[in-house]
XYZ file of C-alpha atoms in Angstrom:
175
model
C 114.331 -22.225 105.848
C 115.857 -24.350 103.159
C 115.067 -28.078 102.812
C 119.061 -28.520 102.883
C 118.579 -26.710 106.885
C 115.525 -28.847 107.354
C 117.490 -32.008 106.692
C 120.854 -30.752 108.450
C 118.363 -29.949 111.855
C 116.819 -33.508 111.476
C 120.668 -34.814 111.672
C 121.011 -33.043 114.659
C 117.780 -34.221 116.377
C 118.496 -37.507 115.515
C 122.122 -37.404 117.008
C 120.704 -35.652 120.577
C 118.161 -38.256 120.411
C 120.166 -40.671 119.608
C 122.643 -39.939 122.612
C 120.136 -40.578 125.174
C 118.477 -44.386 126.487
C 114.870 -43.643 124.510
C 112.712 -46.163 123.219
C 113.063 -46.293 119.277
C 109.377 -45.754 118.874
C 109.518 -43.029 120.790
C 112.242 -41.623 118.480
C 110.771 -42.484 115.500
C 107.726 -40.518 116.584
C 109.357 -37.282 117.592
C 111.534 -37.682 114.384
C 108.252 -37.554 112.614
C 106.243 -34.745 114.008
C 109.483 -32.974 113.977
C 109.677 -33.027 109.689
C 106.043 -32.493 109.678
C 106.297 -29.142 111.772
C 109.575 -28.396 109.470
C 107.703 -28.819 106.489
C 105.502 -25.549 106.769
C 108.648 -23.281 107.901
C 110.866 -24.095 104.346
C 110.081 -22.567 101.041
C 109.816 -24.761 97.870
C 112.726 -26.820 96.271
C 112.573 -24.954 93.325
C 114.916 -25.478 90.407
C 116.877 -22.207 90.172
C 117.818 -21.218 86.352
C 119.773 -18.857 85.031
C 119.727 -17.642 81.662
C 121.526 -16.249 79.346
C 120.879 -15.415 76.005
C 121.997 -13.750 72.792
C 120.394 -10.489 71.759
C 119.523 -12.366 67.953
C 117.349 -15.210 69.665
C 114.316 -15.904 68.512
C 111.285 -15.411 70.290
C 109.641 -18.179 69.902
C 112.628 -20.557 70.701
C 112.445 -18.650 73.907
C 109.467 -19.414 74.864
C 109.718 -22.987 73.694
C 112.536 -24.023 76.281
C 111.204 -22.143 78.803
C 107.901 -24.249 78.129
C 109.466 -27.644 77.460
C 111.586 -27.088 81.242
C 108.512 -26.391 82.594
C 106.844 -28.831 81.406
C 109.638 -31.251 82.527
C 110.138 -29.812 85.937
C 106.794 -27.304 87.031
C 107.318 -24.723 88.687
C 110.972 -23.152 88.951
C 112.831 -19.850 90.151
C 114.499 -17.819 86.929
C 117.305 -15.345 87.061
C 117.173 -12.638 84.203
C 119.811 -9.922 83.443
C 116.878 -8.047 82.161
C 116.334 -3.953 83.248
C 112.563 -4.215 83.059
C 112.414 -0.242 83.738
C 114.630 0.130 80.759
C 113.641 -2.443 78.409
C 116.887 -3.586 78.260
C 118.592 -5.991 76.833
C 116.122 -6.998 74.131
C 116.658 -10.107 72.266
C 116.510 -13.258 74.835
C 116.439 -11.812 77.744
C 113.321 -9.707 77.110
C 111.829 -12.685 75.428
C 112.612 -14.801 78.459
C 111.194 -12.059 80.640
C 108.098 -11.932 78.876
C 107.467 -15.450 78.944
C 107.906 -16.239 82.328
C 105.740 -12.877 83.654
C 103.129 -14.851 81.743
C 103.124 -17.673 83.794
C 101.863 -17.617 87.065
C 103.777 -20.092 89.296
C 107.699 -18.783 88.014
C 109.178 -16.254 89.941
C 111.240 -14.498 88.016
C 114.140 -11.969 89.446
C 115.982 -9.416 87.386
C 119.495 -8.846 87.775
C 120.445 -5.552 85.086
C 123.855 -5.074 84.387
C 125.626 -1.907 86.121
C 126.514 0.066 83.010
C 126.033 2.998 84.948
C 129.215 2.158 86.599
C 131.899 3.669 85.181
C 134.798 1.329 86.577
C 133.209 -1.711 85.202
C 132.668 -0.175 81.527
C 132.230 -3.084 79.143
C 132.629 -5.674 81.774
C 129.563 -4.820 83.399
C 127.572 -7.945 81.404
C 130.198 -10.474 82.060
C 129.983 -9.159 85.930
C 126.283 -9.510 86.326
C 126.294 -13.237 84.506
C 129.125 -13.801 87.222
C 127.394 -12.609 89.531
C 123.818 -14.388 88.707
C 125.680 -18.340 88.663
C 127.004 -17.199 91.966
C 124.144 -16.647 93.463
C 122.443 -19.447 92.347
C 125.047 -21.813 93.440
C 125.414 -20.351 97.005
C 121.873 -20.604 97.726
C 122.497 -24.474 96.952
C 119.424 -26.827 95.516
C 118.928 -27.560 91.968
C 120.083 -25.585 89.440
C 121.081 -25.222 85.809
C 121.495 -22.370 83.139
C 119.300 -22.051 79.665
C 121.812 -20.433 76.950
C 120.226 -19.619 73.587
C 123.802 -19.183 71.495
C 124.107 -17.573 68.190
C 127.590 -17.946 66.317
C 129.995 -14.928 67.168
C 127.930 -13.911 70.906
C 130.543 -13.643 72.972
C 128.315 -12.544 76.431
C 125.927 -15.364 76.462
C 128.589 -17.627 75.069
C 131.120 -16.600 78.007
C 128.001 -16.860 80.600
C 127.914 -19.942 79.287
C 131.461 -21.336 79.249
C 131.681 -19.797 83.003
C 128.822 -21.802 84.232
C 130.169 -25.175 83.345
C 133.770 -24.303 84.298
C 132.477 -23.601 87.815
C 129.862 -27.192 87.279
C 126.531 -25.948 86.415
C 124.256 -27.469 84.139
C 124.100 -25.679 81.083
C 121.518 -26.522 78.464
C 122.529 -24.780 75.583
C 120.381 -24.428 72.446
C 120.854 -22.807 69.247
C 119.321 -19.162 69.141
């Protein structure tokens, strides 16, 4: 369960309680134990980020936003279009995937690119990214994208550009 469920059951408790002639401290009390027993059935309100970027980024840039955002915000959920079976892309995303399989408390999840579809042929990249904000916004919480850009990149530029035309967060730093 989500902390947004966990809040949107409390509403409803509240309003059934509410609806019937009970004491207040009796209310508050149930209210109470209520969140407490909530609290062990949702998972953590972890940031979500995506990221995208270009195939020229540096390593260690890579590794040094992924530090400083964890530094600033612990432990957070990152979405990779990385194939870690075929080591593919390199450039940021491989150095993004390396970082975080370093560090303990980020889960990481991979989301490759369907090349192998034939239909999609070069738009299988700017499919995936598509498909990687979209996720992230539908499960809801906090979120944001890290986009290392390099000058003429048009797939992590165009991640990019996406995510803030649909209202994400984008942190975007030079490759």
């Amino acid at each position: 369960m989500t902390t947004e469920q966990k809040r949107r059951f409390e509403e409803i408790l509240e309003e059934i309680l509410g609806g019937y002639p009970i004491d207040q401290v009796i209310v508050n009390h149930v209210m109470a134990n209520f969140a407490a027993a909530m609290d062990s059935w949702c998972e953590p309100d972890l940031l979500t980020i995506v990221y995208t970027g270009s195939r020229l980024a540096d390593r260690q840039k890579v590794r040094e936003d992924l530090g400083q955002l964890y530094d600033r915000y612990g432990s957070f959920r990152l979405l990779i279009g990385y194939d870690r079976a075929k080591g593919k892309p390199g450039g940021g995303d491989r150095y993004a995937y390396e970082w975080a399989a370093a560090v303990p408390d980020v889960t990481v999840e991979l989301h490759p690119a369907p090349w192998h579809v034939p239909e999609l042929a070069r738009a299988a990249g700017p499919a995936r990214n598509g498909y990687m904000i979209g996720l992230t916004q539908g499960r809801g919480g906090r979120y944001g994208m890290l986009a290392h850009l390099f000058d003429g990149s048009t797939g992590s530029a165009g991640a990019a550009a996406f995510a803030r035309h649909v209202g994400m967060a984008v942190w975007g730093r030079p490759a």
